[in-house]
Short mmCIF file of C-alpha atoms and ligand atoms in Angstrom, two decimals:
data_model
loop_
_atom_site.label_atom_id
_atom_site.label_comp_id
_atom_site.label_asym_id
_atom_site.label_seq_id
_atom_site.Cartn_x
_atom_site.Cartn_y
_atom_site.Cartn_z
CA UNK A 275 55.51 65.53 105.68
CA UNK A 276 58.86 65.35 105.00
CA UNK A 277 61.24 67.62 103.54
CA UNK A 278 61.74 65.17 100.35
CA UNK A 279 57.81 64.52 100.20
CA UNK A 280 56.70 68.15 100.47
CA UNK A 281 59.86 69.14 97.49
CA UNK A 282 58.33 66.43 95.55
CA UNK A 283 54.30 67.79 96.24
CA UNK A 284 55.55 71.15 94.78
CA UNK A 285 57.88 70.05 91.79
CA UNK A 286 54.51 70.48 89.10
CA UNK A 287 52.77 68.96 86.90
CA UNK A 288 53.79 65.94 84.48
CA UNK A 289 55.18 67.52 81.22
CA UNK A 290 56.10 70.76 82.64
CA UNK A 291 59.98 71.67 82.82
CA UNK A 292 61.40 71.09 86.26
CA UNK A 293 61.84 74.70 87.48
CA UNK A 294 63.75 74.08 90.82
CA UNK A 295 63.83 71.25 92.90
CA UNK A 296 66.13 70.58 95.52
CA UNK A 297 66.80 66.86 96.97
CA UNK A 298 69.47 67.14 99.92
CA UNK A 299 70.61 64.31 101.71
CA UNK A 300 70.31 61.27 99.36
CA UNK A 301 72.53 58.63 98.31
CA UNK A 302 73.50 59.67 94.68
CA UNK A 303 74.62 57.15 91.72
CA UNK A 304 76.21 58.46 88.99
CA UNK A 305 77.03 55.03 86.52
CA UNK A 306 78.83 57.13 83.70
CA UNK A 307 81.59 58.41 86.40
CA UNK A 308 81.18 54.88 88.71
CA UNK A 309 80.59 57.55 91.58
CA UNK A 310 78.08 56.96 93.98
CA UNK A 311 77.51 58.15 97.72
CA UNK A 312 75.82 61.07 100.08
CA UNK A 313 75.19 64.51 97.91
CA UNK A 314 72.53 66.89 97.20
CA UNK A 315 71.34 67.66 93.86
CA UNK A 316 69.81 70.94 92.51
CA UNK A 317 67.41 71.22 88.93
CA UNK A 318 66.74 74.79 88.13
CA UNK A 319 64.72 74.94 84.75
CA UNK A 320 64.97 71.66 83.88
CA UNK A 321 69.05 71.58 84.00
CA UNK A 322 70.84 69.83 87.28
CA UNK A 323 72.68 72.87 88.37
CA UNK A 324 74.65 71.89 90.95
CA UNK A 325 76.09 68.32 92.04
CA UNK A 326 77.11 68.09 95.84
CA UNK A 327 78.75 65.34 96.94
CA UNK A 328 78.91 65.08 101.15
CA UNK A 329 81.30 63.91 103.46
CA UNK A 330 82.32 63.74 107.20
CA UNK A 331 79.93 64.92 109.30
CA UNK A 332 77.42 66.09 106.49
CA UNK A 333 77.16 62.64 105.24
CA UNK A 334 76.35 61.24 108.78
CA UNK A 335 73.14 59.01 108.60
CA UNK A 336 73.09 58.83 105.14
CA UNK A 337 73.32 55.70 103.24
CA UNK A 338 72.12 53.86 100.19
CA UNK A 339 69.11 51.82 101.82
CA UNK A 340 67.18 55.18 102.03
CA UNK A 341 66.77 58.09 98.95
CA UNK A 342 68.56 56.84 96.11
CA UNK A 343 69.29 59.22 92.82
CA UNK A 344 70.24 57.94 89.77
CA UNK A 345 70.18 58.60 85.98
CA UNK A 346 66.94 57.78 84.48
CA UNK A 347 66.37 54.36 83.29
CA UNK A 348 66.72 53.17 79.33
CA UNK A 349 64.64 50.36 78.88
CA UNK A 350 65.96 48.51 75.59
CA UNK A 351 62.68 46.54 74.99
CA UNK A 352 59.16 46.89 75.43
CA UNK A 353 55.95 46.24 73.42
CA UNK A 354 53.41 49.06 73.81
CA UNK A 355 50.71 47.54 71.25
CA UNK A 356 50.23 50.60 69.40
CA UNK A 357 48.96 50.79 66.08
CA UNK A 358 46.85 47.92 66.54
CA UNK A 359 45.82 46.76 69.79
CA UNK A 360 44.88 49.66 71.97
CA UNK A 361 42.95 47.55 74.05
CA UNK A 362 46.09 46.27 75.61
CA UNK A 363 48.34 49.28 75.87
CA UNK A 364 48.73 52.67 74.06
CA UNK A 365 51.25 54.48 73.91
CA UNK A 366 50.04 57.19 76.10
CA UNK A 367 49.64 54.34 78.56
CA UNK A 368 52.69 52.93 78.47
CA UNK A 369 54.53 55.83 78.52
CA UNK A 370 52.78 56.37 81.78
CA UNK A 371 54.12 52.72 82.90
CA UNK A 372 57.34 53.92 82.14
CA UNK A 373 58.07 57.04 83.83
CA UNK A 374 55.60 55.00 87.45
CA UNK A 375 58.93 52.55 87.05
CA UNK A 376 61.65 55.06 86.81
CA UNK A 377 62.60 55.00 82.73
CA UNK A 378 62.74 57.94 81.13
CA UNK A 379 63.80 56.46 77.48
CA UNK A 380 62.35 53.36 75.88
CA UNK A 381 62.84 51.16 72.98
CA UNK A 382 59.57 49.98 71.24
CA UNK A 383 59.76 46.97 69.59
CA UNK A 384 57.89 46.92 65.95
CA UNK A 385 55.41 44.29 66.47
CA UNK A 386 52.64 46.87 65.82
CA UNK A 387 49.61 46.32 63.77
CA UNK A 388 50.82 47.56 61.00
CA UNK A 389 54.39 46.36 62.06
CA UNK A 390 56.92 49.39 62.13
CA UNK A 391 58.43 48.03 59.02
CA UNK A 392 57.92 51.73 57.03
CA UNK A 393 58.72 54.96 58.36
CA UNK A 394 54.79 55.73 58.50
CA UNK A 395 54.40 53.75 61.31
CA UNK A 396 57.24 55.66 63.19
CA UNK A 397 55.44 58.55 62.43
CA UNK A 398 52.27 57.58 64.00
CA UNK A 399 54.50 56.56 67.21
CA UNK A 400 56.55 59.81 67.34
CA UNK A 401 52.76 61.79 66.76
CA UNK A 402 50.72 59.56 69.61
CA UNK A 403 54.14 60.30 72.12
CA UNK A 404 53.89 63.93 71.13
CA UNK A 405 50.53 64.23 71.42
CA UNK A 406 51.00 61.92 75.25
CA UNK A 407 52.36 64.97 76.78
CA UNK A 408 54.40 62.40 78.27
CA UNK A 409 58.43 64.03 78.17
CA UNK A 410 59.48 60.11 78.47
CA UNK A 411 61.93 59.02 75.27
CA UNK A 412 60.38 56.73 72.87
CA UNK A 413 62.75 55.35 70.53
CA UNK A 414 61.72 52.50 68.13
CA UNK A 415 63.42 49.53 66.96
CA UNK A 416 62.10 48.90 62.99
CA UNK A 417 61.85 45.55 61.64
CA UNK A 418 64.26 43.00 60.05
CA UNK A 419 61.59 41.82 57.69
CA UNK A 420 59.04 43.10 55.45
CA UNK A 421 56.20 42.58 57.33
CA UNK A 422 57.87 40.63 59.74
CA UNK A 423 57.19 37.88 57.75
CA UNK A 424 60.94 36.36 57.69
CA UNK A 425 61.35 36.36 54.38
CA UNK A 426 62.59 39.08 52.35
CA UNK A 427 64.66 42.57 54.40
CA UNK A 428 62.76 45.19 55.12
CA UNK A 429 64.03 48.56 53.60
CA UNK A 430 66.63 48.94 56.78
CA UNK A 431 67.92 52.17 54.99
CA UNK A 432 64.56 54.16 54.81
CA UNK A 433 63.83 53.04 58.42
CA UNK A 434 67.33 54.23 59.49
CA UNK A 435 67.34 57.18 57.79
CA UNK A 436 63.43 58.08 59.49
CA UNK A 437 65.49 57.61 63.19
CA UNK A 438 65.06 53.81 63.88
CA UNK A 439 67.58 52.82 66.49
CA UNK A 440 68.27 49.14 65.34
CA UNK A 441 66.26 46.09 63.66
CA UNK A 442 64.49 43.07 65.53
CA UNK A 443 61.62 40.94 64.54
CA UNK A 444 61.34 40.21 68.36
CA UNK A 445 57.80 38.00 69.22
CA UNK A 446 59.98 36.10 66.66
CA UNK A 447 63.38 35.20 66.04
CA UNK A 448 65.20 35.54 62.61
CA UNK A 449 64.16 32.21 61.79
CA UNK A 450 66.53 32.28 57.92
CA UNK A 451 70.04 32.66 58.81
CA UNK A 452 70.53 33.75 55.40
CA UNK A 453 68.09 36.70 56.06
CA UNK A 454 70.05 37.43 59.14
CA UNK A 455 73.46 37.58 57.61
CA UNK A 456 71.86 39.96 55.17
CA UNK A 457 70.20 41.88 58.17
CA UNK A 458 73.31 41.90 59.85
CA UNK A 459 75.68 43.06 57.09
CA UNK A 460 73.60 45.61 56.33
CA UNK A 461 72.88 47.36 59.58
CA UNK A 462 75.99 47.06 60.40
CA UNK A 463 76.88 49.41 57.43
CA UNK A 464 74.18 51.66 58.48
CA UNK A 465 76.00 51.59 61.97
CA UNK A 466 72.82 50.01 63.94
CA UNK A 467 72.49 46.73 66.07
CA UNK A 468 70.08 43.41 65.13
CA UNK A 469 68.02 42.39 68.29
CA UNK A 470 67.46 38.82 67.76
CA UNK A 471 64.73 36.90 69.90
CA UNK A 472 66.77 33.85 70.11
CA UNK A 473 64.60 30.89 69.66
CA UNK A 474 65.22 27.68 67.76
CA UNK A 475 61.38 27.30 67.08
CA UNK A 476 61.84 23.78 65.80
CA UNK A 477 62.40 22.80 69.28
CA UNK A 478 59.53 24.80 70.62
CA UNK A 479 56.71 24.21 68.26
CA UNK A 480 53.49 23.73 71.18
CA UNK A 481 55.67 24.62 73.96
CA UNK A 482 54.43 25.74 77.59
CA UNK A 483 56.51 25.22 80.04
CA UNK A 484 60.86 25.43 80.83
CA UNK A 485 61.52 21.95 80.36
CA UNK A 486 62.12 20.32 83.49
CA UNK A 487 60.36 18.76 86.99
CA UNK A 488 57.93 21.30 86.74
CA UNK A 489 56.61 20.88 83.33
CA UNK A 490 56.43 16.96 84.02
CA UNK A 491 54.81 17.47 87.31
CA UNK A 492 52.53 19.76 85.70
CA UNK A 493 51.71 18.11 82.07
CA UNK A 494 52.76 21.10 80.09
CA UNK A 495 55.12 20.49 77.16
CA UNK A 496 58.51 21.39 77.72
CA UNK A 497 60.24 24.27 75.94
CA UNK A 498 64.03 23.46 76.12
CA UNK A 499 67.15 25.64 77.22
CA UNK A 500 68.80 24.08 73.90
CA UNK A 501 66.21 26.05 71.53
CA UNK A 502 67.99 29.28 73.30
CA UNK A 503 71.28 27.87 73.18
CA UNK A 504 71.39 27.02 69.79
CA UNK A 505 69.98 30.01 68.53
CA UNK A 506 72.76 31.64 70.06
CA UNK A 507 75.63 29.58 68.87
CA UNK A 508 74.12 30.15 65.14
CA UNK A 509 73.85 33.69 65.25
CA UNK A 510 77.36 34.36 66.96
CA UNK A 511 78.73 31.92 64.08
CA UNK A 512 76.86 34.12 62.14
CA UNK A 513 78.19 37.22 63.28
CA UNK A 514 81.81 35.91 63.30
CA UNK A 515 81.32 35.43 59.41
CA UNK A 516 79.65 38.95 58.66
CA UNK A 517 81.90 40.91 60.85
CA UNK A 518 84.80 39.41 58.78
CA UNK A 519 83.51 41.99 55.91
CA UNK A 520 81.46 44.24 57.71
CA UNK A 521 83.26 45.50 60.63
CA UNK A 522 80.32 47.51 61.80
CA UNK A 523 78.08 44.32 62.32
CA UNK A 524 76.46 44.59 65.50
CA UNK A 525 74.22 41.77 67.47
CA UNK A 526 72.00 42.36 70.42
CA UNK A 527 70.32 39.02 72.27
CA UNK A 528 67.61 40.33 73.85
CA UNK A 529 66.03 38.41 77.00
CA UNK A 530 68.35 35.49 77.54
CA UNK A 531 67.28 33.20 80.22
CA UNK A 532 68.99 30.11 80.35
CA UNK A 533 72.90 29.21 81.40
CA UNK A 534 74.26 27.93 78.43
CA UNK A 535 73.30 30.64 76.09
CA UNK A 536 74.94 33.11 79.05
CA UNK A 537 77.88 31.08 79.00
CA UNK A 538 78.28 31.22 75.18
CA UNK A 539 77.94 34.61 75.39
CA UNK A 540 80.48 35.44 77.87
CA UNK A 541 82.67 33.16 75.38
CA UNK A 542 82.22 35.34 72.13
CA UNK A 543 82.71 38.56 74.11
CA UNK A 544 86.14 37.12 75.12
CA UNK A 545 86.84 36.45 71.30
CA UNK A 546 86.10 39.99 70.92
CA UNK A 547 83.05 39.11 69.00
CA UNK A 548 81.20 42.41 68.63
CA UNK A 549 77.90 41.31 70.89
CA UNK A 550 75.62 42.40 73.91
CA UNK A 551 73.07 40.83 75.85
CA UNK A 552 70.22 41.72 77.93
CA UNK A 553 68.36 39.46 80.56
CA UNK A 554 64.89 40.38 82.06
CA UNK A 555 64.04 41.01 85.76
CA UNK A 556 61.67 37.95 86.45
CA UNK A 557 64.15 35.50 84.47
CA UNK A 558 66.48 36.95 87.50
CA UNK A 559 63.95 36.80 90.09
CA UNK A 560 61.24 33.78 89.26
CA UNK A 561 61.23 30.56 88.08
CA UNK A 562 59.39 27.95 86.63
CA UNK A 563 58.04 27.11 89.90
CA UNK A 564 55.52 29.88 90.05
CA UNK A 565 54.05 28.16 87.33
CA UNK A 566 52.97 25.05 90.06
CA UNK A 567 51.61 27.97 92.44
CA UNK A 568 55.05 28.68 94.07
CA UNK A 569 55.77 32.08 94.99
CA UNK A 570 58.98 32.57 96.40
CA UNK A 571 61.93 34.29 94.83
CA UNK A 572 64.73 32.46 92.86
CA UNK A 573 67.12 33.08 95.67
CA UNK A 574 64.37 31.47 98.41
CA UNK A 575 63.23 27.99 99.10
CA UNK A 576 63.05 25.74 96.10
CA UNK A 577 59.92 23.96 95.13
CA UNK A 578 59.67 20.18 95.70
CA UNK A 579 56.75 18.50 93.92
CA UNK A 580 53.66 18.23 96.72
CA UNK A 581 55.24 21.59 98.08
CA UNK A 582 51.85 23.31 99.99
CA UNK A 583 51.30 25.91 97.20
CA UNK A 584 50.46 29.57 97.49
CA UNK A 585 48.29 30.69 94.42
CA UNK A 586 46.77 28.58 91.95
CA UNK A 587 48.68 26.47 89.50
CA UNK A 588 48.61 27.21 85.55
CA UNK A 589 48.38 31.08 86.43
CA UNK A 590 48.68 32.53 82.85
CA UNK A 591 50.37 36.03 83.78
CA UNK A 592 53.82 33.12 84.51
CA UNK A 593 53.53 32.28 80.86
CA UNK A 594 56.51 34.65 79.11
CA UNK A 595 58.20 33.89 76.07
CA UNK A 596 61.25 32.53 77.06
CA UNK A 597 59.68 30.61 79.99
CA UNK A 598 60.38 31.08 83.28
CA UNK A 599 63.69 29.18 83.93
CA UNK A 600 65.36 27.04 86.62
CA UNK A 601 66.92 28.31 89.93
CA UNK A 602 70.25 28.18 88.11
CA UNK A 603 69.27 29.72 85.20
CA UNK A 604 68.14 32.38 87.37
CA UNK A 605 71.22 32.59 89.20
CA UNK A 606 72.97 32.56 86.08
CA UNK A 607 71.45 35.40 84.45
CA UNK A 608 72.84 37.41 88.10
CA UNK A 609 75.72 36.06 87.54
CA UNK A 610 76.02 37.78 84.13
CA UNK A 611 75.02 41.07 84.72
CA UNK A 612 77.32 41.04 87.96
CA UNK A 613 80.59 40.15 85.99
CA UNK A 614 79.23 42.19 82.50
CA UNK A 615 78.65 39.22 80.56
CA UNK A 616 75.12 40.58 80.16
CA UNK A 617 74.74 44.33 79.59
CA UNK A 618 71.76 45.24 80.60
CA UNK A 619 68.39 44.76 82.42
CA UNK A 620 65.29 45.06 79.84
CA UNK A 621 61.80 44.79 80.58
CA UNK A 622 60.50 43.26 77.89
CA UNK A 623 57.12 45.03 79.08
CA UNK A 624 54.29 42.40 77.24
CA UNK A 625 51.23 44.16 78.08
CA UNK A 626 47.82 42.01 76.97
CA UNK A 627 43.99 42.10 78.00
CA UNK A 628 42.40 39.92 79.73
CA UNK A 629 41.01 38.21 76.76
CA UNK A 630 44.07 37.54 75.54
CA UNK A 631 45.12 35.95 79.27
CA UNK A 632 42.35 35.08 80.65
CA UNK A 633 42.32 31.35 78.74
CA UNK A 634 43.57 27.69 79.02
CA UNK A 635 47.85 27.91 80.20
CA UNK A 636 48.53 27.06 76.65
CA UNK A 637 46.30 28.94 74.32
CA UNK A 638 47.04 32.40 76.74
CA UNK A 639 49.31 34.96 75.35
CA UNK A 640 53.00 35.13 76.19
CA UNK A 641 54.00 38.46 77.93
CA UNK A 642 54.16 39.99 81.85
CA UNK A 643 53.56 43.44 82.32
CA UNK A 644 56.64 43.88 83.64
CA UNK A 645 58.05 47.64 83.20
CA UNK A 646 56.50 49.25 86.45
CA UNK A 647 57.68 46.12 88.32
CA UNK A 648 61.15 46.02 87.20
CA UNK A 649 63.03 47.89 89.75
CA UNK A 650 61.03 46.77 92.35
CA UNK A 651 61.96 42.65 91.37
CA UNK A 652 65.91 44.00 91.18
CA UNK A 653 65.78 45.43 94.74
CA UNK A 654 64.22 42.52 95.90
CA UNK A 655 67.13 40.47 94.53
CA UNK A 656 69.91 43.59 95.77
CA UNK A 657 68.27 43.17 99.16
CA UNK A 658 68.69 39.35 99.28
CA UNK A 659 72.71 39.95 98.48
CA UNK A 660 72.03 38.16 95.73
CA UNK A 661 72.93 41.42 93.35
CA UNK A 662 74.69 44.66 93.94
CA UNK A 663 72.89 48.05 93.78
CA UNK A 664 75.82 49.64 91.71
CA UNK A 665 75.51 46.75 88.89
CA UNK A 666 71.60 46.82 88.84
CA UNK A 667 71.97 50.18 88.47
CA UNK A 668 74.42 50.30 85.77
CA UNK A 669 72.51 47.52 83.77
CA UNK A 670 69.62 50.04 84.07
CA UNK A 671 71.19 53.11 82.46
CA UNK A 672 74.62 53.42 81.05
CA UNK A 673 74.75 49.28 79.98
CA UNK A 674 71.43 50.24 77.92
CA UNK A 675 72.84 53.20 76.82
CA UNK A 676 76.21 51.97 75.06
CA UNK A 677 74.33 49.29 73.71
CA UNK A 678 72.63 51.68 71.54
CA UNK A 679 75.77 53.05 70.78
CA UNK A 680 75.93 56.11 72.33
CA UNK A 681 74.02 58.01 69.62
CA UNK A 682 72.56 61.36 70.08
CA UNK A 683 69.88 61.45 71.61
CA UNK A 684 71.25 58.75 73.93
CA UNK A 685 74.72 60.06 75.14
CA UNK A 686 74.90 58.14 78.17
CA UNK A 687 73.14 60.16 81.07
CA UNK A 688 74.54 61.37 84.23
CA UNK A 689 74.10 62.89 87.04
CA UNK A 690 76.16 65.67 86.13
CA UNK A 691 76.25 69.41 86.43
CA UNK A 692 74.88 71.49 83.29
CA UNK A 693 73.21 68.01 82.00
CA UNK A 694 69.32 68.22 80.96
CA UNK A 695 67.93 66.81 84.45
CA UNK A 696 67.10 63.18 83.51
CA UNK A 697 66.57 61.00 87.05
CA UNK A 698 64.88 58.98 88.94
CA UNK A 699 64.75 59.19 92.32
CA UNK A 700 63.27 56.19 94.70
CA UNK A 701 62.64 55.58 98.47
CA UNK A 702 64.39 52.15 98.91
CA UNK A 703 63.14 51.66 102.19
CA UNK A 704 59.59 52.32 101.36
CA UNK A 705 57.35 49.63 99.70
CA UNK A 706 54.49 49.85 97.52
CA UNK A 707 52.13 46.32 96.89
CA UNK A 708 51.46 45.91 93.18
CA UNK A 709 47.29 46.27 92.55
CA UNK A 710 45.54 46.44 89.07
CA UNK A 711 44.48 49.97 90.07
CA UNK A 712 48.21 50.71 91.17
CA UNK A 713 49.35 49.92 87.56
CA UNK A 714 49.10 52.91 85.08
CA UNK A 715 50.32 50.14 82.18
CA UNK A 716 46.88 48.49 80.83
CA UNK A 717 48.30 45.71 80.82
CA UNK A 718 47.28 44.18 84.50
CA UNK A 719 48.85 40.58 83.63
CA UNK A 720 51.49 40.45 86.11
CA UNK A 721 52.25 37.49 87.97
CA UNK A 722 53.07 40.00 90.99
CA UNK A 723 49.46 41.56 91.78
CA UNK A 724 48.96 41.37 95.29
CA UNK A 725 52.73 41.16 96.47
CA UNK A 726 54.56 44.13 97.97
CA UNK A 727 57.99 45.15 96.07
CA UNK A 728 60.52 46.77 97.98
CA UNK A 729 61.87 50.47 96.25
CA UNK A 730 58.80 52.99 95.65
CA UNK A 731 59.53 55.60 93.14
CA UNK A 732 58.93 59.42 93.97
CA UNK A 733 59.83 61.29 91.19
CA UNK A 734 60.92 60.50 87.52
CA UNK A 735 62.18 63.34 85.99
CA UNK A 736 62.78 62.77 81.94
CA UNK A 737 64.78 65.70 79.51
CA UNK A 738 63.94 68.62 82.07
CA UNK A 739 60.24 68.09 82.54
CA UNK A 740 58.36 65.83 85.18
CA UNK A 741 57.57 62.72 83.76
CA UNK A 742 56.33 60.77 87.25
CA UNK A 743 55.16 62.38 90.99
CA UNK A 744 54.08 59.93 93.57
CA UNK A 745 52.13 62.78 95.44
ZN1 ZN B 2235 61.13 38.36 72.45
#
């Protein structure tokens, strides 16, 4: 055993403070100071208590393909189906998800049954984390509608005031653009972001499939780039209005997949238009190919129609709301979190049962279960040159981070002496293959079952306390 495995054997149990743990010779990444290299990093009672960085001869052999540290990951979006629809996640489970893929804060979106359009339903979140034993963050995003219904606001000060961190109807988009220049004028004078699902649903009313080769080839009905791209261009014109009286107006795009809504994007944020983006990890890493059976990365051999296949075609756990894109969409959403344009990677974790997946390609439910999978699809794409570590990294922590602002509790992590321990720490030269039983999300409807992801975590360490242990 080695010295790492038998320090991480003897580090406790999950939700017990950290008392002392000692990693030594790993490649540290610190986002918040842009520091990263060979160090050693000491927790005593749940605090990092001493930050070592190496060099010369002490740093000999160590690099950043092998033990990697770094803050521990924010994930800005994920649906853990509680109230409502245990069956597919709770939120024991997917707290459990979490900290098995290196996050130790998350962002719950409100499309709960109830949604979490009243402070009650926070309440029954915060008491099922609590009672989780799980020291993993759960934040909650409340709705933008009563009832999510897209009609009338929901009461965006009572939610605030309970601890909401921002508003999003996300499953849907903010179809009334009056309703969203109300939702956005008034969060922004409570000081909290709108997460829009951007989706021009008049263009994807029946949709299946990225419209392209693939969905002809295939008979699905194409879901156009356009319905993202104009849902962008109206909220940013949106936003360009509002912020005119409401300097505080904030607007997060949440899961942008396609070029031209990047590219609009990167536009505003050169105006000085007061927006962020996030895009997922398998709108980085797949494409609409895997839809036809394909399963090679977005950076690897394109498809060609009569390509031999390697799984079956119409494979629901590829249908995701937006689609799958295009190898340039793909390489575009790269593109943006390498030059900032996007500002941060989030899951979008869409646990469902079988039941809900296990039907015709159209009638299944959109959604991968995607958050224990995440870091492994981002290596895969750092390890292909097609993305660099630092970036992916960033994106995973301190982009996430001032996207909500900054806020206590979510002062950007670090790994920093006299800072609650908060860290992940991952063998990048170790691979785990993704198995139902390997899963700890309930969700098993991932597109990636059976494949081997580069990046296995060891240890997830959330607020002091153990949140993950591989042994
Ligand atoms: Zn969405």
């Amino acid at each position: 055993m080695s010295a790492l495995a038998a320090e991480v054997a003897r580090v406790g149990e999950v939700g017990e403070v950290v008392v002392d743990l000692e990693i030594s010779r790993a490649w540290l990444v610190d986002p918040s100071s842009g520091r990263e290299g060979p160090g050693e990093l000491v927790v005593t009672d749940g605090v990092i208590d001493a930050v070592n960085w190496l060099s010369g001869d002490e740093a000999d052999g160590v690099d950043d393909r092998g033990i990697i540290v770094a803050p521990g990951f924010v994930d800005l979006h994920a649906h853990f189906r509680e109230p409502g629809d245990e069956d597919a996640e709770t939120i024991a489970s997917g707290l459990a998800a979490a900290a098995h893929g290196g996050f130790t804060t998350v962002c719950l979106m409100p499309n709960t049954t109830p949604a979490l359009g009243e402070p009650s339903v926070l309440g029954r979140v915060r008491a099922a984390a609590a009672a989780s034993g799980s020291p993993v963050e759960v934040m909650a995003y409340g709705a933008v509608s009563a009832g999510r219904a897209g009609e009338t606001l929901a009461a965006l000060g009572e939610l605030a005031d309970a601890g909401v961190v921002g508003f999003s109807d996300d499953g849907l988009p903010v179809r009334s653009a009056t309703l969203l220049r109300s939702a956005l004028a008034y969060a922004g004078m409570l000081g909290l972001p709108v997460v829009d699902h951007p989706e021009d649903a008049s263009q994807t009313d029946g949709a299946e499939a990225n419209e392209g080769l693939v969905a002809t080839v295939l008979g699905l009905r194409g879901w156009p780039s356009s319905a993202e791209a104009s849902a962008v261009a109206r909220d940013l014109a949106i936003l360009a209005d509002v912020r005119a009286d409401v300097p505080g107006a904030r607007l997060h795009l949440t899961h942008l997949s396609t070029a031209p809504a990047l590219e609009l994007v990167r536009a505003a944020k050169a105006a000085g238009l007061p927006v962020t983006c996030d895009v997922t990890p398998h709108h980085l890493a797949l494409t609409d190919a895997w839809l036809a059976g394909w399963r090679r990365f977005a950076w690897d051999e394109p498809w060609r129609p009569g390509a031999t296949v390697e799984a079956s075609l119409y494979e629901t756990s590829v249908r995701v709301n937006p689609p799958l894109r295009s190898v340039a969409d793909a390489a575009a959403c790269r593109a943006a979190l390498e030059d900032g344009t996007a500002d941060a990677i989030a899951t979008d974790h869409a646990p469902h049962t079988s039941v809900a997946k296990d039907v015709e390609f159209g009638l299944a439910s959109n959604g991968i279960s995607g958050i224990e999978t995440a870091l492994g699809l981002l290596l895969a794409a750092v390890d292909a040159g097609e993305l660099s570590l630092g970036r992916a990294l960033a994106a995973l922590t301190i982009g996430p981070s001032r996207v909500l602002g900054f806020r206590p509790p979510t002062v950007p992590r670090g790994l920093v002496e006299g800072a609650p321990a908060d860290l992940v720490v991952f063998d990048r030269s170790d691979s785990w293959t993704v198995t139902a039983e390997s899963l700890a999300s309930k969700g098993k409807n991932s597109p990636l079952v059976g494949r081997a992801l580069p990046g296995r975590v060891l240890l997830t360490v959330a607020g002091g306390r153990l949140a993950y242990n591989a042994s």
